[in-house]
Tab-separated table of N, CA and C in Angstrom:
chain	number	residue	atom	x	y	z
Y	1	MET	N	-18.266	14.165	8.801
Y	1	MET	CA	-17.884	15.489	8.366
Y	1	MET	C	-18.666	15.836	7.113
Y	2	ASN	N	-19.369	16.920	7.150
Y	2	ASN	CA	-20.015	17.504	5.987
Y	2	ASN	C	-19.569	18.946	5.917
Y	3	GLU	N	-19.074	19.355	4.781
Y	3	GLU	CA	-18.539	20.691	4.657
Y	3	GLU	C	-18.952	21.277	3.315
Y	4	LYS	N	-19.499	22.478	3.349
Y	4	LYS	CA	-19.799	23.209	2.123
Y	4	LYS	C	-18.492	23.823	1.646
Y	5	ILE	N	-18.026	23.449	0.454
Y	5	ILE	CA	-16.752	23.985	-0.016
Y	5	ILE	C	-16.939	25.137	-0.994
Y	6	THR	N	-18.047	25.166	-1.667
Y	6	THR	CA	-18.409	26.299	-2.517
Y	6	THR	C	-19.922	26.358	-2.519
Y	7	GLN	N	-20.437	27.277	-3.233
Y	7	GLN	CA	-21.891	27.383	-3.377
Y	7	GLN	C	-22.461	26.136	-4.043
Y	8	ASP	N	-21.644	25.460	-4.852
Y	8	ASP	CA	-22.139	24.353	-5.667
Y	8	ASP	C	-21.744	22.960	-5.194
Y	9	TYR	N	-20.789	22.826	-4.262
Y	9	TYR	CA	-20.251	21.512	-3.906
Y	9	TYR	C	-20.104	21.348	-2.398
Y	10	ASP	N	-20.267	20.102	-1.953
Y	10	ASP	CA	-20.034	19.701	-0.568
Y	10	ASP	C	-19.010	18.583	-0.543
Y	11	ILE	N	-18.286	18.489	0.562
Y	11	ILE	CA	-17.412	17.339	0.815
Y	11	ILE	C	-17.954	16.637	2.047
Y	12	SER	N	-17.995	15.308	1.991
Y	12	SER	CA	-18.523	14.531	3.100
Y	12	SER	C	-17.707	13.261	3.302
Y	13	THR	N	-17.631	12.820	4.555
Y	13	THR	CA	-17.018	11.526	4.871
Y	13	THR	C	-18.090	10.472	5.151
Y	14	ASP	N	-19.332	10.789	4.881
Y	14	ASP	CA	-20.435	9.856	5.113
Y	14	ASP	C	-20.348	8.706	4.105
Y	15	PRO	N	-20.053	7.486	4.567
Y	15	PRO	CA	-19.907	6.368	3.632
Y	15	PRO	C	-21.191	6.049	2.876
Y	16	ALA	N	-22.337	6.397	3.421
Y	16	ALA	CA	-23.610	6.116	2.751
Y	16	ALA	C	-23.794	6.951	1.487
Y	17	ARG	N	-23.068	8.049	1.381
Y	17	ARG	CA	-23.201	8.909	0.199
Y	17	ARG	C	-22.311	8.468	-0.966
Y	18	LEU	N	-21.341	7.617	-0.702
Y	18	LEU	CA	-20.405	7.202	-1.757
Y	18	LEU	C	-21.130	6.452	-2.869
Y	19	ASP	N	-20.626	6.617	-4.076
Y	19	ASP	CA	-21.111	5.879	-5.239
Y	19	ASP	C	-19.990	4.928	-5.670
Y	20	PRO	N	-19.917	3.733	-5.056
Y	20	PRO	CA	-18.795	2.822	-5.327
Y	20	PRO	C	-18.643	2.446	-6.797
Y	21	ALA	N	-19.730	2.309	-7.521
Y	21	ALA	CA	-19.638	1.970	-8.947
Y	21	ALA	C	-18.951	3.097	-9.716
Y	22	ARG	N	-19.314	4.320	-9.412
Y	22	ARG	CA	-18.699	5.476	-10.089
Y	22	ARG	C	-17.218	5.580	-9.713
Y	23	ILE	N	-16.918	5.411	-8.436
Y	23	ILE	CA	-15.526	5.474	-7.988
Y	23	ILE	C	-14.698	4.418	-8.720
Y	24	HIS	N	-15.211	3.199	-8.768
Y	24	HIS	CA	-14.485	2.131	-9.455
Y	24	HIS	C	-14.287	2.471	-10.925
Y	25	HIS	N	-15.328	2.952	-11.577
Y	25	HIS	CA	-15.211	3.310	-12.996
Y	25	HIS	C	-14.135	4.375	-13.200
Y	26	TRP	N	-14.199	5.446	-12.409
Y	26	TRP	CA	-13.198	6.498	-12.544
Y	26	TRP	C	-11.782	5.938	-12.430
Y	27	LEU	N	-11.541	5.233	-11.335
Y	27	LEU	CA	-10.181	4.796	-11.052
Y	27	LEU	C	-9.707	3.720	-12.012
Y	28	SER	N	-10.551	2.750	-12.304
Y	28	SER	CA	-10.102	1.610	-13.118
Y	28	SER	C	-9.982	1.938	-14.599
Y	29	THR	N	-10.591	3.038	-15.039
Y	29	THR	CA	-10.531	3.373	-16.469
Y	29	THR	C	-9.777	4.652	-16.770
Y	30	ASP	N	-9.556	5.528	-15.757
Y	30	ASP	CA	-8.985	6.838	-16.068
Y	30	ASP	C	-7.843	7.266	-15.153
Y	31	ALA	N	-7.554	6.548	-14.097
Y	31	ALA	CA	-6.495	6.933	-13.166
Y	31	ALA	C	-5.270	6.056	-13.414
Y	32	TYR	N	-4.165	6.662	-13.836
Y	32	TYR	CA	-2.985	5.892	-14.241
Y	32	TYR	C	-2.522	4.912	-13.173
Y	33	TRP	N	-2.740	5.205	-11.913
Y	33	TRP	CA	-2.262	4.351	-10.821
Y	33	TRP	C	-3.200	3.185	-10.518
Y	34	ALA	N	-4.404	3.186	-11.092
Y	34	ALA	CA	-5.379	2.150	-10.741
Y	34	ALA	C	-6.029	1.496	-11.952
Y	35	LEU	N	-5.468	1.701	-13.118
Y	35	LEU	CA	-6.071	1.130	-14.330
Y	35	LEU	C	-6.247	-0.377	-14.183
Y	36	GLY	N	-7.439	-0.846	-14.477
Y	36	GLY	CA	-7.716	-2.269	-14.424
Y	36	GLY	C	-8.002	-2.817	-13.038
Y	37	ARG	N	-8.006	-1.972	-12.028
Y	37	ARG	CA	-8.290	-2.426	-10.667
Y	37	ARG	C	-9.678	-3.078	-10.640
Y	38	SER	N	-9.796	-4.201	-9.962
Y	38	SER	CA	-11.081	-4.902	-9.916
Y	38	SER	C	-12.063	-4.189	-8.999
Y	39	ARG	N	-13.326	-4.391	-9.259
Y	39	ARG	CA	-14.367	-3.795	-8.414
Y	39	ARG	C	-14.291	-4.368	-6.996
Y	40	ALA	N	-14.030	-5.664	-6.886
Y	40	ALA	CA	-13.949	-6.283	-5.559
Y	40	ALA	C	-12.824	-5.664	-4.735
Y	41	LYS	N	-11.664	-5.449	-5.345
Y	41	LYS	CA	-10.546	-4.849	-4.613
Y	41	LYS	C	-10.844	-3.400	-4.254
Y	42	GLN	N	-11.488	-2.675	-5.179
Y	42	GLN	CA	-11.831	-1.289	-4.880
Y	42	GLN	C	-12.833	-1.213	-3.733
Y	43	ASP	N	-13.832	-2.064	-3.761
Y	43	ASP	CA	-14.819	-2.073	-2.681
Y	43	ASP	C	-14.166	-2.409	-1.339
Y	44	ALA	N	-13.214	-3.342	-1.338
Y	44	ALA	CA	-12.507	-3.693	-0.107
Y	44	ALA	C	-11.674	-2.511	0.393
Y	45	ALA	N	-11.049	-1.791	-0.529
Y	45	ALA	CA	-10.259	-0.621	-0.147
Y	45	ALA	C	-11.154	0.460	0.452
Y	46	ILE	N	-12.305	0.687	-0.146
Y	46	ILE	CA	-13.255	1.668	0.386
Y	46	ILE	C	-13.680	1.271	1.793
Y	47	ALA	N	-13.989	0.009	1.982
Y	47	ALA	CA	-14.478	-0.472	3.278
Y	47	ALA	C	-13.437	-0.323	4.386
Y	48	SER	N	-12.157	-0.335	4.017
Y	48	SER	CA	-11.081	-0.291	5.010
Y	48	SER	C	-10.469	1.091	5.183
Y	49	SER	N	-11.076	2.108	4.585
Y	49	SER	CA	-10.460	3.429	4.558
Y	49	SER	C	-11.400	4.511	5.064
Y	50	LEU	N	-10.822	5.670	5.330
Y	50	LEU	CA	-11.565	6.895	5.567
Y	50	LEU	C	-11.767	7.527	4.197
Y	51	ASN	N	-13.011	7.696	3.779
Y	51	ASN	CA	-13.322	8.143	2.425
Y	51	ASN	C	-13.926	9.540	2.429
Y	52	PHE	N	-13.554	10.317	1.429
Y	52	PHE	CA	-14.071	11.663	1.236
Y	52	PHE	C	-14.716	11.724	-0.141
Y	53	GLY	N	-15.949	12.188	-0.184
Y	53	GLY	CA	-16.629	12.384	-1.457
Y	53	GLY	C	-16.914	13.852	-1.683
Y	54	VAL	N	-16.854	14.267	-2.942
Y	54	VAL	CA	-17.265	15.614	-3.338
Y	54	VAL	C	-18.571	15.450	-4.090
Y	55	TYR	N	-19.567	16.270	-3.736
Y	55	TYR	CA	-20.918	16.111	-4.278
Y	55	TYR	C	-21.460	17.439	-4.783
Y	56	GLU	N	-22.117	17.387	-5.928
Y	56	GLU	CA	-22.830	18.561	-6.425
Y	56	GLU	C	-24.008	18.811	-5.496
Y	57	ARG	N	-24.167	20.028	-5.076
Y	57	ARG	CA	-25.270	20.356	-4.162
Y	57	ARG	C	-26.626	20.168	-4.835
Y	58	SER	N	-26.737	20.567	-6.096
Y	58	SER	CA	-28.044	20.550	-6.758
Y	58	SER	C	-28.556	19.136	-7.012
Y	59	SER	N	-27.683	18.240	-7.431
Y	59	SER	CA	-28.123	16.897	-7.810
Y	59	SER	C	-27.748	15.824	-6.796
Y	60	GLY	N	-26.769	16.107	-5.942
Y	60	GLY	CA	-26.259	15.098	-5.022
Y	60	GLY	C	-25.279	14.143	-5.672
Y	61	SER	N	-24.996	14.331	-6.962
Y	61	SER	CA	-24.074	13.448	-7.689
Y	61	SER	C	-22.659	13.587	-7.163
Y	62	GLN	N	-21.990	12.450	-7.071
Y	62	GLN	CA	-20.596	12.462	-6.659
Y	62	GLN	C	-19.729	12.877	-7.834
Y	63	VAL	N	-18.835	13.850	-7.604
Y	63	VAL	CA	-17.951	14.342	-8.659
Y	63	VAL	C	-16.480	14.245	-8.279
Y	64	GLY	N	-16.195	13.763	-7.070
Y	64	GLY	CA	-14.807	13.623	-6.648
Y	64	GLY	C	-14.686	12.630	-5.520
Y	65	TYR	N	-13.453	12.183	-5.306
Y	65	TYR	CA	-13.213	11.140	-4.313
Y	65	TYR	C	-11.771	11.214	-3.827
Y	66	ALA	N	-11.564	10.883	-2.568
Y	66	ALA	CA	-10.230	10.662	-2.011
Y	66	ALA	C	-10.360	9.619	-0.916
Y	67	ARG	N	-9.312	8.839	-0.763
Y	67	ARG	CA	-9.296	7.768	0.223
Y	67	ARG	C	-8.072	7.954	1.101
Y	68	VAL	N	-8.245	7.727	2.414
Y	68	VAL	CA	-7.146	7.869	3.355
Y	68	VAL	C	-7.018	6.577	4.151
Y	69	VAL	N	-5.818	6.048	4.193
Y	69	VAL	CA	-5.491	4.906	5.039
Y	69	VAL	C	-4.762	5.502	6.241
Y	70	THR	N	-5.327	5.299	7.444
Y	70	THR	CA	-4.768	5.974	8.607
Y	70	THR	C	-5.040	5.210	9.898
Y	71	ASP	N	-4.191	5.472	10.877
Y	71	ASP	CA	-4.453	4.980	12.234
Y	71	ASP	C	-5.158	6.053	13.063
Y	72	HIS	N	-5.398	7.217	12.481
Y	72	HIS	CA	-6.075	8.355	13.119
Y	72	HIS	C	-5.289	8.930	14.297
Y	73	VAL	N	-4.012	8.582	14.406
Y	73	VAL	CA	-3.193	9.079	15.503
Y	73	VAL	C	-1.876	9.662	14.996
Y	74	PHE	N	-1.099	8.841	14.283
Y	74	PHE	CA	0.244	9.246	13.883
Y	74	PHE	C	0.428	9.417	12.379
Y	75	PHE	N	-0.269	8.619	11.589
Y	75	PHE	CA	0.096	8.481	10.182
Y	75	PHE	C	-1.142	8.383	9.296
Y	76	ALA	N	-1.023	8.934	8.097
Y	76	ALA	CA	-2.083	8.789	7.092
Y	76	ALA	C	-1.456	8.741	5.703
Y	77	TRP	N	-2.074	7.973	4.839
Y	77	TRP	CA	-1.679	7.871	3.430
Y	77	TRP	C	-2.863	8.338	2.610
Y	78	LEU	N	-2.693	9.438	1.891
Y	78	LEU	CA	-3.730	9.979	1.019
Y	78	LEU	C	-3.576	9.347	-0.351
Y	79	CYS	N	-4.660	8.759	-0.850
Y	79	CYS	CA	-4.556	8.064	-2.139
Y	79	CYS	C	-5.881	8.122	-2.892
Y	80	ASP	N	-5.847	7.660	-4.115
Y	80	ASP	CA	-7.028	7.567	-4.972
Y	80	ASP	C	-7.777	8.889	-5.081
Y	81	VAL	N	-7.050	9.994	-5.125
Y	81	VAL	CA	-7.682	11.299	-5.285
Y	81	VAL	C	-8.082	11.463	-6.750
Y	82	TYR	N	-9.356	11.747	-6.955
Y	82	TYR	CA	-9.877	11.839	-8.318
Y	82	TYR	C	-10.999	12.874	-8.375
Y	83	VAL	N	-10.951	13.713	-9.394
Y	83	VAL	CA	-12.018	14.671	-9.673
Y	83	VAL	C	-12.498	14.408	-11.096
Y	84	ASP	N	-13.805	14.277	-11.249
Y	84	ASP	CA	-14.393	14.014	-12.559
Y	84	ASP	C	-13.941	15.076	-13.565
Y	85	PRO	N	-13.559	14.648	-14.768
Y	85	PRO	CA	-13.079	15.606	-15.781
Y	85	PRO	C	-14.059	16.751	-16.055
Y	86	SER	N	-15.350	16.517	-15.894
Y	86	SER	CA	-16.348	17.547	-16.202
Y	86	SER	C	-16.312	18.726	-15.233
Y	87	VAL	N	-15.675	18.556	-14.071
Y	87	VAL	CA	-15.634	19.638	-13.087
Y	87	VAL	C	-14.204	20.025	-12.690
Y	88	ARG	N	-13.225	19.535	-13.429
Y	88	ARG	CA	-11.839	19.904	-13.134
Y	88	ARG	C	-11.614	21.378	-13.447
Y	89	GLY	N	-10.589	21.933	-12.832
Y	89	GLY	CA	-10.252	23.326	-13.065
Y	89	GLY	C	-10.974	24.301	-12.151
Y	90	GLN	N	-11.744	23.791	-11.201
Y	90	GLN	CA	-12.477	24.642	-10.274
Y	90	GLN	C	-11.866	24.643	-8.874
Y	91	GLY	N	-10.728	23.990	-8.717
Y	91	GLY	CA	-10.071	23.943	-7.419
Y	91	GLY	C	-10.585	22.855	-6.493
Y	92	LEU	N	-11.378	21.919	-7.035
Y	92	LEU	CA	-11.947	20.873	-6.167
Y	92	LEU	C	-10.885	19.913	-5.647
Y	93	GLY	N	-9.854	19.653	-6.419
Y	93	GLY	CA	-8.768	18.787	-5.950
Y	93	GLY	C	-8.050	19.392	-4.758
Y	94	VAL	N	-7.788	20.700	-4.827
Y	94	VAL	CA	-7.154	21.397	-3.707
Y	94	VAL	C	-8.081	21.356	-2.497
Y	95	ARG	N	-9.353	21.631	-2.697
Y	95	ARG	CA	-10.318	21.628	-1.595
Y	95	ARG	C	-10.429	20.247	-0.952
Y	96	LEU	N	-10.354	19.212	-1.772
Y	96	LEU	CA	-10.422	17.844	-1.259
Y	96	LEU	C	-9.206	17.541	-0.387
Y	97	ALA	N	-8.018	17.907	-0.860
Y	97	ALA	CA	-6.798	17.691	-0.069
Y	97	ALA	C	-6.828	18.521	1.217
Y	98	GLU	N	-7.356	19.737	1.153
Y	98	GLU	CA	-7.500	20.556	2.365
Y	98	GLU	C	-8.452	19.895	3.363
Y	99	ALA	N	-9.537	19.333	2.858
Y	99	ALA	CA	-10.507	18.679	3.734
Y	99	ALA	C	-9.876	17.493	4.454
Y	100	VAL	N	-9.055	16.727	3.747
Y	100	VAL	CA	-8.352	15.605	4.376
Y	100	VAL	C	-7.427	16.134	5.468
Y	101	ARG	N	-6.606	17.113	5.118
Y	101	ARG	CA	-5.670	17.702	6.093
Y	101	ARG	C	-6.408	18.212	7.324
Y	102	ASP	N	-7.467	18.960	7.099
Y	102	ASP	CA	-8.199	19.581	8.209
Y	102	ASP	C	-8.962	18.552	9.053
Y	103	HIS	N	-9.411	17.487	8.425
Y	103	HIS	CA	-10.118	16.436	9.156
Y	103	HIS	C	-9.175	15.691	10.102
Y	104	LEU	N	-7.933	15.481	9.663
Y	104	LEU	CA	-6.965	14.724	10.458
Y	104	LEU	C	-6.244	15.575	11.498
Y	105	ALA	N	-6.227	16.881	11.318
Y	105	ALA	CA	-5.468	17.771	12.205
Y	105	ALA	C	-5.877	17.681	13.674
Y	106	PRO	N	-7.162	17.663	14.015
Y	106	PRO	CA	-7.519	17.622	15.446
Y	106	PRO	C	-7.002	16.384	16.176
Y	107	ALA	N	-6.777	15.288	15.456
Y	107	ALA	CA	-6.255	14.072	16.080
Y	107	ALA	C	-4.749	14.149	16.270
Y	108	GLY	N	-4.115	15.175	15.689
Y	108	GLY	CA	-2.677	15.330	15.823
Y	108	GLY	C	-1.869	14.464	14.879
Y	109	VAL	N	-2.495	13.971	13.813
Y	109	VAL	CA	-1.760	13.161	12.841
Y	109	VAL	C	-0.581	13.983	12.325
Y	110	ARG	N	0.621	13.495	12.559
Y	110	ARG	CA	1.843	14.238	12.230
Y	110	ARG	C	2.261	14.119	10.784
Y	111	ARG	N	1.963	12.992	10.177
Y	111	ARG	CA	2.516	12.742	8.855
Y	111	ARG	C	1.420	12.238	7.929
Y	112	ILE	N	1.172	13.007	6.879
Y	112	ILE	CA	0.271	12.581	5.810
Y	112	ILE	C	1.129	12.474	4.552
Y	113	LEU	N	1.199	11.283	4.018
Y	113	LEU	CA	2.003	11.041	2.824
Y	113	LEU	C	1.100	10.805	1.622
Y	114	LEU	N	1.660	11.005	0.447
Y	114	LEU	CA	0.992	10.665	-0.797
Y	114	LEU	C	2.056	10.479	-1.859
Y	115	ALA	N	1.649	9.905	-2.959
Y	115	ALA	CA	2.528	9.777	-4.116
Y	115	ALA	C	1.744	10.286	-5.313
Y	116	THR	N	2.402	11.076	-6.153
Y	116	THR	CA	1.750	11.584	-7.349
Y	116	THR	C	2.752	11.670	-8.487
Y	117	GLY	N	2.280	11.368	-9.666
Y	117	GLY	CA	3.121	11.480	-10.845
Y	117	GLY	C	2.892	12.776	-11.590
Y	118	ASP	N	1.807	13.504	-11.244
Y	118	ASP	CA	1.483	14.664	-12.074
Y	118	ASP	C	0.774	15.819	-11.379
Y	119	ALA	N	0.533	15.732	-10.080
Y	119	ALA	CA	-0.260	16.771	-9.417
Y	119	ALA	C	0.487	17.445	-8.269
Y	120	HIS	N	1.792	17.564	-8.389
Y	120	HIS	CA	2.591	18.171	-7.325
Y	120	HIS	C	2.102	19.580	-6.982
Y	121	GLY	N	1.728	20.352	-7.983
Y	121	GLY	CA	1.268	21.717	-7.762
Y	121	GLY	C	-0.013	21.788	-6.957
Y	122	VAL	N	-0.905	20.843	-7.189
Y	122	VAL	CA	-2.163	20.797	-6.431
Y	122	VAL	C	-1.856	20.607	-4.949
Y	123	TYR	N	-1.040	19.627	-4.645
Y	123	TYR	CA	-0.759	19.298	-3.248
Y	123	TYR	C	0.125	20.338	-2.569
Y	124	ALA	N	0.999	20.988	-3.326
Y	124	ALA	CA	1.838	22.046	-2.757
Y	124	ALA	C	0.974	23.189	-2.216
Y	125	LYS	N	-0.148	23.464	-2.854
Y	125	LYS	CA	-1.057	24.522	-2.398
Y	125	LYS	C	-1.632	24.222	-1.020
Y	126	VAL	N	-1.615	22.947	-0.627
Y	126	VAL	CA	-2.175	22.523	0.652
Y	126	VAL	C	-1.078	22.374	1.713
Y	127	GLY	N	0.192	22.468	1.285
Y	127	GLY	CA	1.302	22.366	2.212
Y	127	GLY	C	2.167	21.129	2.056
Y	128	PHE	N	1.810	20.237	1.141
Y	128	PHE	CA	2.644	19.065	0.906
Y	128	PHE	C	3.951	19.512	0.256
Y	129	GLN	N	5.017	18.805	0.578
Y	129	GLN	CA	6.316	19.088	-0.016
Y	129	GLN	C	7.075	17.785	-0.198
Y	130	ALA	N	8.106	17.841	-1.026
Y	130	ALA	CA	8.938	16.661	-1.242
Y	130	ALA	C	9.590	16.265	0.082
Y	131	LEU	N	9.840	14.980	0.253
Y	131	LEU	CA	10.491	14.494	1.474
Y	131	LEU	C	11.902	15.063	1.585
Y	132	ASP	N	12.268	15.505	2.785
Y	132	ASP	CA	13.611	16.022	3.014
Y	132	ASP	C	14.661	14.934	2.836
Y	133	GLU	N	14.323	13.742	3.269
Y	133	GLU	CA	15.273	12.639	3.197
Y	133	GLU	C	14.602	11.415	2.562
Y	134	PRO	N	14.349	11.467	1.258
Y	134	PRO	CA	13.651	10.346	0.619
Y	134	PRO	C	14.423	9.035	0.729
Y	135	GLY	N	15.723	9.123	0.917
Y	135	GLY	CA	16.526	7.914	1.067
Y	135	GLY	C	16.229	7.135	2.331
Y	136	ASN	N	15.534	7.756	3.280
Y	136	ASN	CA	15.161	7.063	4.509
Y	136	ASN	C	13.944	6.169	4.320
Y	137	TRP	N	13.194	6.386	3.267
Y	137	TRP	CA	11.948	5.658	3.035
Y	137	TRP	C	12.206	4.432	2.185
Y	138	MET	N	11.514	3.376	2.492
Y	138	MET	CA	11.632	2.135	1.727
Y	138	MET	C	10.249	1.613	1.430
Y	139	ALA	N	10.164	0.722	0.461
Y	139	ALA	CA	8.887	0.120	0.105
Y	139	ALA	C	9.084	-1.367	-0.151
Y	140	LEU	N	8.108	-2.145	0.220
Y	140	LEU	CA	8.042	-3.560	-0.113
Y	140	LEU	C	6.914	-3.682	-1.109
Y	141	ILE	N	7.250	-4.009	-2.336
Y	141	ILE	CA	6.251	-4.051	-3.402
Y	141	ILE	C	6.068	-5.504	-3.858
Y	142	ASN	N	4.876	-6.020	-3.619
Y	142	ASN	CA	4.545	-7.376	-4.034
Y	142	ASN	C	3.920	-7.308	-5.422
Y	143	ARG	N	4.435	-8.044	-6.321
Y	143	ARG	CA	3.910	-8.015	-7.698
Y	143	ARG	C	3.156	-9.274	-7.988
């Protein structure tokens, strides 16, 4: 998937375009949910996921990232969504979430979940909403 999202940016799922070093730096140093994450673990996560990159058209530089864990049929988990601080405020986070939603829609994926501590408004613009019955969900967290 390659999609022009504005005059200045593209979104792509082409793994060859990803900048794993930049992604690791962003997440391990600036994303509250991934602080201190090792490069090896990040690279393994990238290798096992459907990845979306946002790229400046003029330079080809990666300026955003999102990762999806999915079976491509029933379920997807949207995670590691990050937009470089230098380009925030332009709606790229919303566009990235829309690209994920639209990419998974033709397969009929019924449920795309995510967790966020601070970006509820971004995801609401794309159609995400709080769970109707959060008490039905459980987690096994290995520490």
